[in-house]
Short mmCIF file of C-alpha atoms (C1' of nucleotides) in Angstrom, two decimals:
data_model
loop_
_atom_site.label_atom_id
_atom_site.label_comp_id
_atom_site.label_asym_id
_atom_site.label_seq_id
_atom_site.Cartn_x
_atom_site.Cartn_y
_atom_site.Cartn_z
CA MET A 1 44.92 80.14 127.45
CA ASP A 2 48.16 79.40 128.49
CA GLY A 3 46.87 77.40 131.20
CA ASN A 4 48.66 74.35 130.33
CA ALA A 5 51.99 76.04 129.83
CA LEU A 6 54.66 75.17 131.96
CA PRO A 7 55.41 76.73 134.54
CA VAL A 8 58.75 79.74 134.56
CA ARG A 9 61.00 78.48 135.78
CA ARG A 10 62.33 81.76 137.34
CA ARG A 11 65.60 80.48 138.96
CA LEU A 12 68.08 78.26 136.63
CA ASP A 13 70.62 76.32 136.54
CA PRO A 14 73.61 78.50 136.70
CA GLU A 15 74.89 77.09 133.84
CA GLU A 16 71.68 76.76 131.57
CA ARG A 17 71.26 80.87 132.23
CA ARG A 18 75.05 80.86 131.36
CA GLU A 19 73.94 79.74 127.94
CA GLN A 20 70.91 81.18 127.60
CA ILE A 21 72.40 84.47 128.04
CA LEU A 22 75.49 83.48 125.29
CA ASN A 23 72.97 82.46 123.27
CA ALA A 24 71.12 85.21 123.02
CA ALA A 25 74.54 87.31 122.69
CA VAL A 26 75.76 85.79 119.87
CA ALA A 27 72.24 86.34 118.07
CA TRP A 28 72.09 89.64 119.11
CA PHE A 29 75.41 90.85 118.26
CA ALA A 30 75.62 89.01 114.77
CA GLU A 31 72.50 91.50 114.57
CA VAL A 32 73.82 94.39 115.77
CA GLY A 33 77.54 94.35 116.04
CA PHE A 34 79.84 94.46 119.54
CA ALA A 35 78.31 98.51 120.00
CA GLY A 36 74.74 96.58 120.81
CA THR A 37 73.46 97.51 124.12
CA THR A 38 73.50 95.04 127.21
CA ARG A 39 69.95 96.77 127.46
CA ASP A 40 68.81 95.69 124.65
CA LEU A 41 70.91 91.95 125.28
CA ALA A 42 69.08 91.63 128.04
CA ARG A 43 65.62 92.45 126.94
CA ARG A 44 66.31 89.89 124.00
CA ALA A 45 67.46 87.28 126.61
CA GLY A 46 64.68 87.43 128.88
CA VAL A 47 66.32 88.57 131.75
CA THR A 48 67.04 91.82 133.64
CA GLN A 49 70.24 93.63 132.70
CA ALA A 50 71.88 93.58 136.61
CA LEU A 51 71.85 89.36 135.81
CA LEU A 52 74.08 89.96 132.81
CA TYR A 53 76.40 91.03 135.14
CA LYS A 54 75.90 87.90 137.42
CA TYR A 55 77.43 85.71 134.13
CA PHE A 56 79.92 87.81 133.03
CA ALA A 57 82.62 90.73 134.60
CA SER A 58 82.21 92.78 131.84
CA LYS A 59 80.80 93.80 128.47
CA ALA A 60 84.31 92.60 126.61
CA ASP A 61 84.45 89.52 128.97
CA LEU A 62 80.79 88.36 127.32
CA THR A 63 81.54 89.37 123.58
CA GLU A 64 85.48 87.30 124.00
CA ALA A 65 82.75 84.25 125.18
CA VAL A 66 80.63 85.00 121.79
CA PHE A 67 84.16 84.92 120.41
CA GLU A 68 85.20 81.24 121.61
CA ARG A 69 81.39 80.03 121.27
CA VAL A 70 81.72 81.24 117.39
CA TYR A 71 85.24 80.32 116.98
CA LEU A 72 85.43 77.53 118.94
CA GLY A 73 85.57 74.08 116.96
CA ARG A 74 84.67 75.17 114.14
CA LEU A 75 87.09 74.01 111.73
CA ASP A 76 87.14 70.24 111.79
CA PRO A 77 90.45 68.34 111.57
CA GLN A 78 88.96 65.64 109.67
CA TRP A 79 88.59 68.25 106.38
CA LEU A 80 92.87 67.80 105.71
CA TYR A 81 93.07 64.36 105.69
CA ASP A 82 90.14 64.08 103.30
CA ILE A 83 91.79 66.42 102.00
CA ARG A 84 95.13 64.47 101.33
CA ASP A 85 93.40 61.16 100.28
CA ARG A 86 94.64 61.10 97.18
CA GLY A 87 93.10 57.86 96.03
CA LYS A 88 89.94 59.83 94.81
CA PRO A 89 90.10 62.69 92.41
CA ILE A 90 90.74 66.18 92.93
CA GLN A 91 87.62 67.93 92.32
CA GLY A 92 85.89 65.10 94.13
CA ARG A 93 88.01 66.28 97.33
CA LEU A 94 87.55 70.40 96.29
CA THR A 95 83.95 70.06 96.40
CA ARG A 96 83.37 67.87 99.24
CA PHE A 97 85.83 70.19 101.26
CA TYR A 98 83.89 73.16 100.44
CA ARG A 99 80.62 71.58 100.94
CA GLN A 100 82.17 70.77 104.57
CA TYR A 101 83.41 74.04 104.96
CA THR A 102 80.54 75.94 103.76
CA GLY A 103 78.36 73.81 105.88
CA ALA A 104 79.89 74.85 109.15
CA ILE A 105 80.40 78.62 108.43
CA PHE A 106 77.25 79.62 105.59
CA THR A 107 75.33 80.52 109.32
CA TYR A 108 74.24 84.22 109.68
CA GLU A 109 75.70 84.32 113.02
CA TRP A 110 78.57 82.76 111.78
CA MET A 111 79.49 85.18 108.84
CA ARG A 112 78.21 88.38 110.76
CA ILE A 113 80.13 87.72 113.60
CA PHE A 114 83.33 87.11 111.93
CA MET A 115 82.11 90.14 109.57
CA TRP A 116 81.82 92.25 112.70
CA ALA A 117 85.25 91.43 114.54
CA GLY A 118 87.35 91.60 110.83
CA LEU A 119 85.96 95.12 110.23
CA ALA A 120 86.58 96.12 114.55
CA GLY A 121 90.62 94.55 113.64
CA ASP A 122 89.87 91.82 115.76
CA ALA A 123 93.40 89.55 115.42
CA LEU A 124 91.44 86.21 115.70
CA ASN A 125 90.10 87.12 113.09
CA ARG A 126 93.45 87.08 110.86
CA ARG A 127 94.98 83.99 112.99
CA TYR A 128 91.57 81.97 111.69
CA LEU A 129 92.22 83.25 108.46
CA GLY A 130 96.31 82.24 108.95
CA HIS A 131 95.29 79.14 109.52
CA VAL A 132 92.24 78.64 106.93
CA ALA A 133 95.46 79.40 104.32
CA ASP A 134 98.29 77.04 105.66
CA ARG A 135 96.22 73.82 106.58
CA LEU A 136 93.67 74.53 104.27
CA LEU A 137 94.20 76.04 101.15
CA ALA A 138 98.22 75.71 100.97
CA PRO A 139 97.38 71.77 101.17
CA LEU A 140 94.81 71.84 98.80
CA ALA A 141 96.95 73.70 96.45
CA GLU A 142 99.10 71.11 96.67
CA GLU A 143 97.22 68.17 95.94
CA ILE A 144 95.74 70.08 93.24
CA GLY A 145 99.42 70.75 92.08
CA ALA A 146 100.10 66.70 92.32
CA ALA A 147 96.77 65.70 90.39
CA HIS A 148 97.62 68.02 87.95
CA GLY A 149 101.57 66.98 87.32
CA GLY A 150 103.26 69.32 89.55
CA GLN A 151 101.78 73.17 87.73
CA GLN A 152 100.74 73.81 91.67
CA PRO A 153 98.53 77.21 92.18
CA ALA A 154 99.59 80.17 93.63
CA MET A 155 97.96 80.83 97.22
CA GLU A 156 96.85 84.22 95.24
CA ASP A 157 95.05 81.87 92.92
CA MET A 158 93.39 79.84 95.86
CA TRP A 159 92.18 82.70 98.03
CA ASN A 160 91.12 83.44 94.42
CA LEU A 161 89.07 79.87 94.60
CA HIS A 162 87.89 80.65 98.81
CA GLY A 163 86.64 84.09 98.13
CA GLY A 164 84.64 83.87 95.25
CA ILE A 165 82.49 80.60 97.11
CA VAL A 166 82.83 82.71 100.56
CA TYR A 167 81.12 85.56 98.97
CA ILE A 168 78.16 83.48 98.65
CA GLY A 169 77.56 83.49 102.30
CA ILE A 170 78.31 87.25 102.51
CA ARG A 171 75.93 88.25 99.59
CA ARG A 172 73.21 86.15 101.89
CA PHE A 173 74.02 87.18 104.94
CA ILE A 174 75.86 90.10 105.35
CA TYR A 175 74.39 91.98 101.94
CA HIS A 176 71.06 90.41 102.15
CA LEU A 177 70.89 89.62 98.78
CA PRO A 178 69.20 86.55 97.13
CA THR A 179 71.45 83.23 96.65
CA PRO A 180 70.34 79.90 95.75
CA ASP A 181 68.97 78.53 98.90
CA ASP A 182 71.82 75.35 98.31
CA PRO A 183 74.85 76.99 97.07
CA ALA A 184 76.69 73.47 96.16
CA ALA A 185 75.71 73.53 92.75
CA ALA A 186 77.48 77.28 92.17
CA ILE A 187 80.58 75.68 94.31
CA GLU A 188 80.46 72.72 92.13
CA ALA A 189 80.26 74.69 89.23
CA ALA A 190 82.77 77.30 90.34
CA ILE A 191 85.65 74.69 91.46
CA ALA A 192 85.14 72.56 87.97
CA ARG A 193 85.64 75.84 85.94
CA PHE A 194 88.49 76.91 88.27
CA LEU A 195 90.39 73.47 87.63
CA GLY A 196 89.25 73.16 83.93
CA GLY A 197 90.57 77.23 83.25
CA LEU A 198 94.02 75.93 85.33
CA PRO A 199 96.82 76.64 83.04
CA GLY A 200 97.41 72.76 81.08
CA ALA A 201 94.47 71.74 82.24
CA ALA A 202 93.14 69.54 79.29
CA MET B 1 110.26 126.03 115.03
CA ASP B 2 107.11 126.24 112.85
CA GLY B 3 108.22 130.27 112.36
CA ASN B 4 107.62 130.25 108.94
CA ALA B 5 104.47 127.79 108.98
CA LEU B 6 101.46 129.03 107.28
CA PRO B 7 99.31 131.11 110.16
CA VAL B 8 96.30 128.66 110.87
CA ARG B 9 93.12 129.95 108.95
CA ARG B 10 90.65 130.21 111.97
CA ARG B 11 87.47 130.89 109.96
CA LEU B 12 87.46 129.07 107.19
CA ASP B 13 84.88 129.08 104.09
CA PRO B 14 82.13 127.43 104.93
CA GLU B 15 82.19 124.97 102.12
CA GLU B 16 85.76 124.48 102.51
CA ARG B 17 85.22 123.78 106.39
CA ARG B 18 81.89 121.22 105.03
CA GLU B 19 84.80 119.43 102.64
CA GLN B 20 87.32 119.22 105.93
CA ILE B 21 84.74 117.90 108.48
CA LEU B 22 82.82 115.67 105.50
CA ASN B 23 86.43 114.30 104.45
CA ALA B 24 87.43 113.56 107.85
CA ALA B 25 84.06 111.79 108.72
CA VAL B 26 84.25 109.33 105.96
CA ALA B 27 87.96 108.41 107.03
CA TRP B 28 86.57 107.78 110.68
CA PHE B 29 83.89 106.33 110.10
CA ALA B 30 85.41 103.84 107.42
CA GLU B 31 88.15 103.04 110.86
CA VAL B 32 85.51 102.61 113.71
CA GLY B 33 81.87 102.42 111.99
CA PHE B 34 79.20 104.77 112.20
CA ALA B 35 78.85 103.80 115.74
CA GLY B 36 82.10 106.07 116.35
CA THR B 37 81.60 109.49 118.64
CA THR B 38 81.11 112.65 117.58
CA ARG B 39 83.50 114.02 119.98
CA ASP B 40 86.54 111.78 118.54
CA LEU B 41 85.79 112.71 115.18
CA ALA B 42 85.94 116.40 115.30
CA ARG B 43 89.71 116.04 117.01
CA ARG B 44 90.26 113.92 114.33
CA ALA B 45 89.12 116.99 112.30
CA GLY B 46 90.32 119.45 113.98
CA VAL B 47 87.50 121.13 114.89
CA THR B 48 84.71 121.68 118.37
CA GLN B 49 82.24 119.01 118.49
CA ALA B 50 79.99 121.91 118.54
CA LEU B 51 80.91 123.12 114.84
CA LEU B 52 80.41 119.93 113.82
CA TYR B 53 75.76 120.86 114.32
CA LYS B 54 76.27 123.71 111.92
CA TYR B 55 77.24 122.08 109.06
CA PHE B 56 75.41 118.88 109.20
CA ALA B 57 71.45 118.82 112.03
CA SER B 58 72.38 115.50 113.53
CA LYS B 59 75.00 112.61 113.13
CA ALA B 60 72.25 110.64 110.57
CA ASP B 61 72.44 113.79 108.72
CA LEU B 62 76.42 113.33 108.40
CA THR B 63 76.33 109.72 107.89
CA GLU B 64 74.11 110.26 104.37
CA ALA B 65 76.70 112.88 103.33
CA VAL B 66 79.68 110.00 104.33
CA PHE B 67 77.15 107.62 101.88
CA GLU B 68 76.55 110.07 99.44
CA ARG B 69 80.13 110.79 99.02
CA VAL B 70 81.68 107.14 99.11
CA TYR B 71 78.29 105.65 96.76
CA LEU B 72 77.94 109.07 94.18
CA GLY B 73 80.10 108.75 90.86
CA ARG B 74 81.75 105.20 92.06
CA LEU B 75 80.78 103.57 88.52
CA ASP B 76 81.50 105.39 85.37
CA PRO B 77 78.84 104.45 82.45
CA GLN B 78 81.55 104.54 80.44
CA TRP B 79 82.42 100.86 81.38
CA LEU B 80 79.16 99.80 80.48
CA TYR B 81 79.77 100.96 76.68
CA ASP B 82 83.93 99.69 76.87
CA ILE B 83 82.03 95.98 77.67
CA ARG B 84 79.91 95.62 74.62
CA ASP B 85 82.37 97.10 72.36
CA ARG B 86 82.45 93.76 70.73
CA GLY B 87 85.68 94.84 68.63
CA LYS B 88 87.79 93.77 71.19
CA PRO B 89 88.21 89.97 72.66
CA ILE B 90 85.97 89.53 75.72
CA GLN B 91 89.13 88.50 78.07
CA GLY B 92 90.86 91.93 77.14
CA ARG B 93 87.08 93.78 78.14
CA LEU B 94 86.57 91.48 81.11
CA THR B 95 89.88 92.38 82.51
CA ARG B 96 89.86 96.25 81.32
CA PHE B 97 86.47 96.63 83.50
CA TYR B 98 87.98 94.86 86.26
CA ARG B 99 90.94 96.81 86.14
CA GLN B 100 88.99 99.95 85.84
CA TYR B 101 86.10 98.82 88.95
CA THR B 102 88.34 97.52 91.27
CA GLY B 103 90.54 101.03 91.26
CA ALA B 104 87.24 102.48 91.73
CA ILE B 105 86.34 100.42 95.01
CA PHE B 106 89.92 99.18 96.37
CA THR B 107 89.98 101.74 98.76
CA TYR B 108 89.98 101.67 102.46
CA GLU B 109 87.19 104.10 102.80
CA TRP B 110 85.06 102.44 100.24
CA MET B 111 85.20 98.92 101.25
CA ARG B 112 85.05 99.08 105.14
CA ILE B 113 82.02 102.11 104.10
CA PHE B 114 80.47 99.97 102.11
CA MET B 115 80.97 96.59 104.31
CA TRP B 116 79.98 98.49 107.91
CA ALA B 117 76.58 99.75 105.71
CA GLY B 118 76.38 96.43 104.74
CA LEU B 119 76.35 94.65 108.08
CA ALA B 120 73.84 97.76 109.37
CA GLY B 121 71.71 96.48 106.88
CA ASP B 122 70.96 99.86 104.52
CA ALA B 123 69.32 99.99 101.91
CA LEU B 124 71.99 102.01 99.44
CA ASN B 125 73.94 98.63 100.11
CA ARG B 126 71.74 96.63 97.67
CA ARG B 127 70.20 99.37 95.63
CA TYR B 128 74.77 99.42 94.41
CA LEU B 129 74.85 95.64 93.85
CA GLY B 130 71.45 94.73 92.40
CA HIS B 131 73.17 98.25 89.78
CA VAL B 132 76.14 96.21 89.62
CA ALA B 133 74.40 92.73 88.93
CA ASP B 134 71.94 94.68 86.07
CA ARG B 135 73.86 97.16 84.59
CA LEU B 136 77.54 94.97 84.84
CA LEU B 137 77.63 91.55 85.50
CA ALA B 138 74.19 90.99 82.86
CA PRO B 139 76.07 92.39 80.37
CA LEU B 140 79.45 91.05 80.87
CA ALA B 141 77.57 87.42 81.13
CA GLU B 142 75.71 88.29 77.49
CA GLU B 143 79.15 89.24 76.04
CA ILE B 144 80.97 86.08 77.10
CA GLY B 145 78.05 83.94 75.49
CA ALA B 146 78.13 85.80 72.63
CA ALA B 147 82.01 85.03 72.07
CA HIS B 148 81.45 81.58 73.23
CA GLY B 149 79.15 81.08 70.58
CA GLY B 150 75.64 80.82 72.87
CA GLN B 151 76.46 79.14 76.12
CA GLN B 152 75.94 82.31 78.40
CA PRO B 153 77.19 82.29 82.16
CA ALA B 154 74.88 82.23 84.66
CA MET B 155 74.45 85.13 86.76
CA GLU B 156 75.52 82.69 89.51
CA ASP B 157 78.83 82.14 87.93
CA MET B 158 79.50 85.98 87.42
CA TRP B 159 78.49 86.63 90.64
CA ASN B 160 81.58 83.80 91.51
CA LEU B 161 84.01 85.19 89.64
CA HIS B 162 82.72 89.11 91.32
CA GLY B 163 83.42 87.40 94.50
CA GLY B 164 86.59 86.13 93.94
CA ILE B 165 87.92 89.62 92.59
CA VAL B 166 86.47 91.42 95.55
CA TYR B 167 87.45 89.26 98.22
CA ILE B 168 90.96 90.55 97.47
CA GLY B 169 89.67 93.86 98.53
CA ILE B 170 87.99 92.44 101.65
CA ARG B 171 91.56 90.25 102.67
CA ARG B 172 93.64 94.02 102.21
CA PHE B 173 91.00 96.34 103.67
CA ILE B 174 88.55 94.94 106.18
CA TYR B 175 90.77 91.81 107.48
CA HIS B 176 94.09 93.63 107.46
CA LEU B 177 95.80 90.66 105.24
CA PRO B 178 98.62 90.42 103.00
CA THR B 179 97.72 90.94 99.38
CA PRO B 180 99.83 92.08 96.39
CA ASP B 181 100.41 95.58 96.03
CA ASP B 182 99.10 95.33 91.83
CA PRO B 183 96.22 92.36 92.22
CA ALA B 184 95.66 92.93 88.16
CA ALA B 185 98.15 89.88 87.90
CA ALA B 186 96.13 87.85 89.59
CA ILE B 187 92.76 89.53 88.69
CA GLU B 188 93.75 89.04 85.37
CA ALA B 189 94.96 85.34 86.18
CA ALA B 190 91.35 84.76 87.58
CA ILE B 191 89.68 85.73 84.57
CA ALA B 192 91.29 83.63 82.24
CA ARG B 193 91.11 80.67 84.20
CA PHE B 194 86.96 81.75 84.54
CA LEU B 195 86.93 81.44 80.40
CA GLY B 196 89.36 78.72 80.70
CA GLY B 197 86.95 76.80 82.71
CA LEU B 198 83.47 77.67 81.23
CA PRO B 199 81.59 74.32 79.81
CA GLY B 200 82.66 74.14 75.90
CA ALA B 201 85.88 76.24 76.27
CA ALA B 202 88.74 75.29 74.36
"C1'" DC C 1 57.79 74.30 158.12
"C1'" DC C 2 60.75 77.30 158.73
"C1'" DC C 3 65.86 78.60 157.94
"C1'" DT C 4 69.77 79.13 154.97
"C1'" DT C 5 71.35 79.28 150.35
"C1'" DA C 6 71.80 81.60 146.04
"C1'" DG C 7 69.51 83.39 141.88
"C1'" DG C 8 67.59 87.16 140.53
"C1'" DT C 9 65.99 92.66 140.50
"C1'" DG C 10 65.06 97.62 140.98
"C1'" DA C 11 67.03 101.70 141.91
"C1'" DT C 12 70.76 103.47 140.74
"C1'" DC C 13 75.87 105.84 139.80
"C1'" DA C 14 79.51 107.92 137.27
"C1'" DA C 15 81.01 108.46 132.53
"C1'" DA C 16 79.66 109.11 127.69
"C1'" DC C 17 76.74 109.96 124.83
"C1'" DG C 18 73.97 113.67 120.61
"C1'" DA C 19 72.32 118.02 120.72
"C1'" DT C 20 72.32 123.00 122.01
"C1'" DC C 21 72.79 128.18 123.13
"C1'" DA C 22 75.31 132.01 124.67
"C1'" DA C 23 79.01 134.52 123.64
"C1'" DC C 24 83.53 134.92 121.68
"C1'" DA C 25 86.31 136.78 117.82
"C1'" DA C 26 88.42 136.72 112.76
"C1'" DG C 27 87.62 138.83 109.12
"C1'" DC C 28 85.41 141.90 105.45
"C1'" DG C 29 82.98 146.33 104.01
"C1'" DC C 30 83.74 151.26 104.85
"C1'" DG D 1 90.46 151.72 112.73
"C1'" DC D 2 85.49 150.76 113.50
"C1'" DG D 3 81.75 148.40 113.36
"C1'" DC D 4 79.26 144.29 111.78
"C1'" DT D 5 78.68 140.03 110.03
"C1'" DT D 6 79.34 135.23 110.89
"C1'" DG D 7 82.25 131.24 111.80
"C1'" DT D 8 83.85 129.30 116.22
"C1'" DT D 9 83.85 128.00 120.99
"C1'" DG D 10 83.01 126.25 126.06
"C1'" DA D 11 79.64 125.04 128.61
"C1'" DT D 12 75.77 122.58 129.33
"C1'" DC D 13 71.20 119.65 128.74
"C1'" DG D 14 68.73 115.25 128.56
"C1'" DT D 15 69.78 110.62 127.19
"C1'" DT D 16 71.96 106.55 127.42
"C1'" DT D 17 75.60 103.69 128.86
"C1'" DG D 18 78.22 100.21 131.25
"C1'" DA D 19 78.53 98.75 135.95
"C1'" DT D 20 77.30 97.78 141.21
"C1'" DC D 21 74.16 97.75 145.09
"C1'" DA D 22 71.25 96.42 148.95
"C1'" DC D 23 67.68 93.73 148.73
"C1'" DC D 24 63.83 90.32 148.04
"C1'" DT D 25 62.33 85.92 147.08
"C1'" DA D 26 62.36 81.29 144.78
"C1'" DA D 27 64.65 76.90 145.84
"C1'" DG D 28 65.98 72.38 148.88
"C1'" DG D 29 67.66 70.04 153.25
"C1'" DG D 30 66.80 69.37 157.75
#
DNA sequence: CCCTTAGGTGATCAAACGATCAACAAGCGC
DNA sequence: GCGCTTGTTGATCGTTTGATCACCTAAGGG
């Protein structure tokens, strides 16, 4: 049957093995949360439970590595430059940003690990959202204000726009409810409504 | 010091004791999730761990009781009648509904238990949100359509409105981020924007 | 081909877990 | 005040958990 299958490499490069375990940990903790057992994780990763502790000092150490993997490099600094490019209309900039943003965070692993961590009270979570507020939502509000003649939305309004869009991912990945395969149209409509409904909008 | 304190009643009415345990369980599981231990719960409730099993057959039985307590009677059937009261302007009906709805679900216990249950994949969760969609959001969309001359928002638009509002509670109770003490103003603004931004709105 | 290195495993430990049970004692009827 | 009912407890069971250890063996150099 599997006579032509590649021989199972029993001894892997440490880096490769660590990567394999870490990937399995991300998928596993995303599914069941950080209360998941190391034995089930090891089974899922295809290694023995003891081996986990050759690559990670403790379960806490492993979960920290999962956090790093999931959070690091998720936000692209380029987005801020595109947001501030006043040569383009504000609606297009908003749409472009949220297409990129949701493209980065609308994954099973990210949405769920972010929510597990939020419920657990992780500080990284708040720091991340503080970053979103200061470096993304606040500039967006500024740009909207500039485009609408000085009438700048309050941060609470920006959170409302943000939440309405992010909620698509929550419905899909947390609640497992049906959502559009491609959320682009819904996001575009939400942004158009937001801008069109601002006080003083044409 | 506590000479005038009421004597600690060591033997309670079964109903009273069950209530005491259940209340503690709701608060405890809301805080740490359903992976929380029965020992810590018992300590928090001020009873011994063994006593829990005199009132609940198992931990699963206890968590089910917590679900019932949290879900049951949360949605008021009266809301639907108010929503359909075409004698009043649509914006007022939307505002009134979301003031009542958020008044019912914006609590630490509800928001967090709902999210824990959602991540755990509980079916009650999906059933609840299905109810919200069919019995509340769909009628709201109908009423908005009637008020705007037939142009009825799609369900995805209603979810967007809903998500933007619910996200206030997520920020406050899940992520522990600062939010307005009274979300009424933000909600009112969100509804006004939603209606004002609909295609074909004045 | 052998031998050293190091990636990997099975067995096992101590602690924590859900759950059970015999025994205790608070409170009511008489 | 006495005895019975039953709410409550401390001790304990079997299992599961994170973590550790001695041991095994695949793989590359000589």
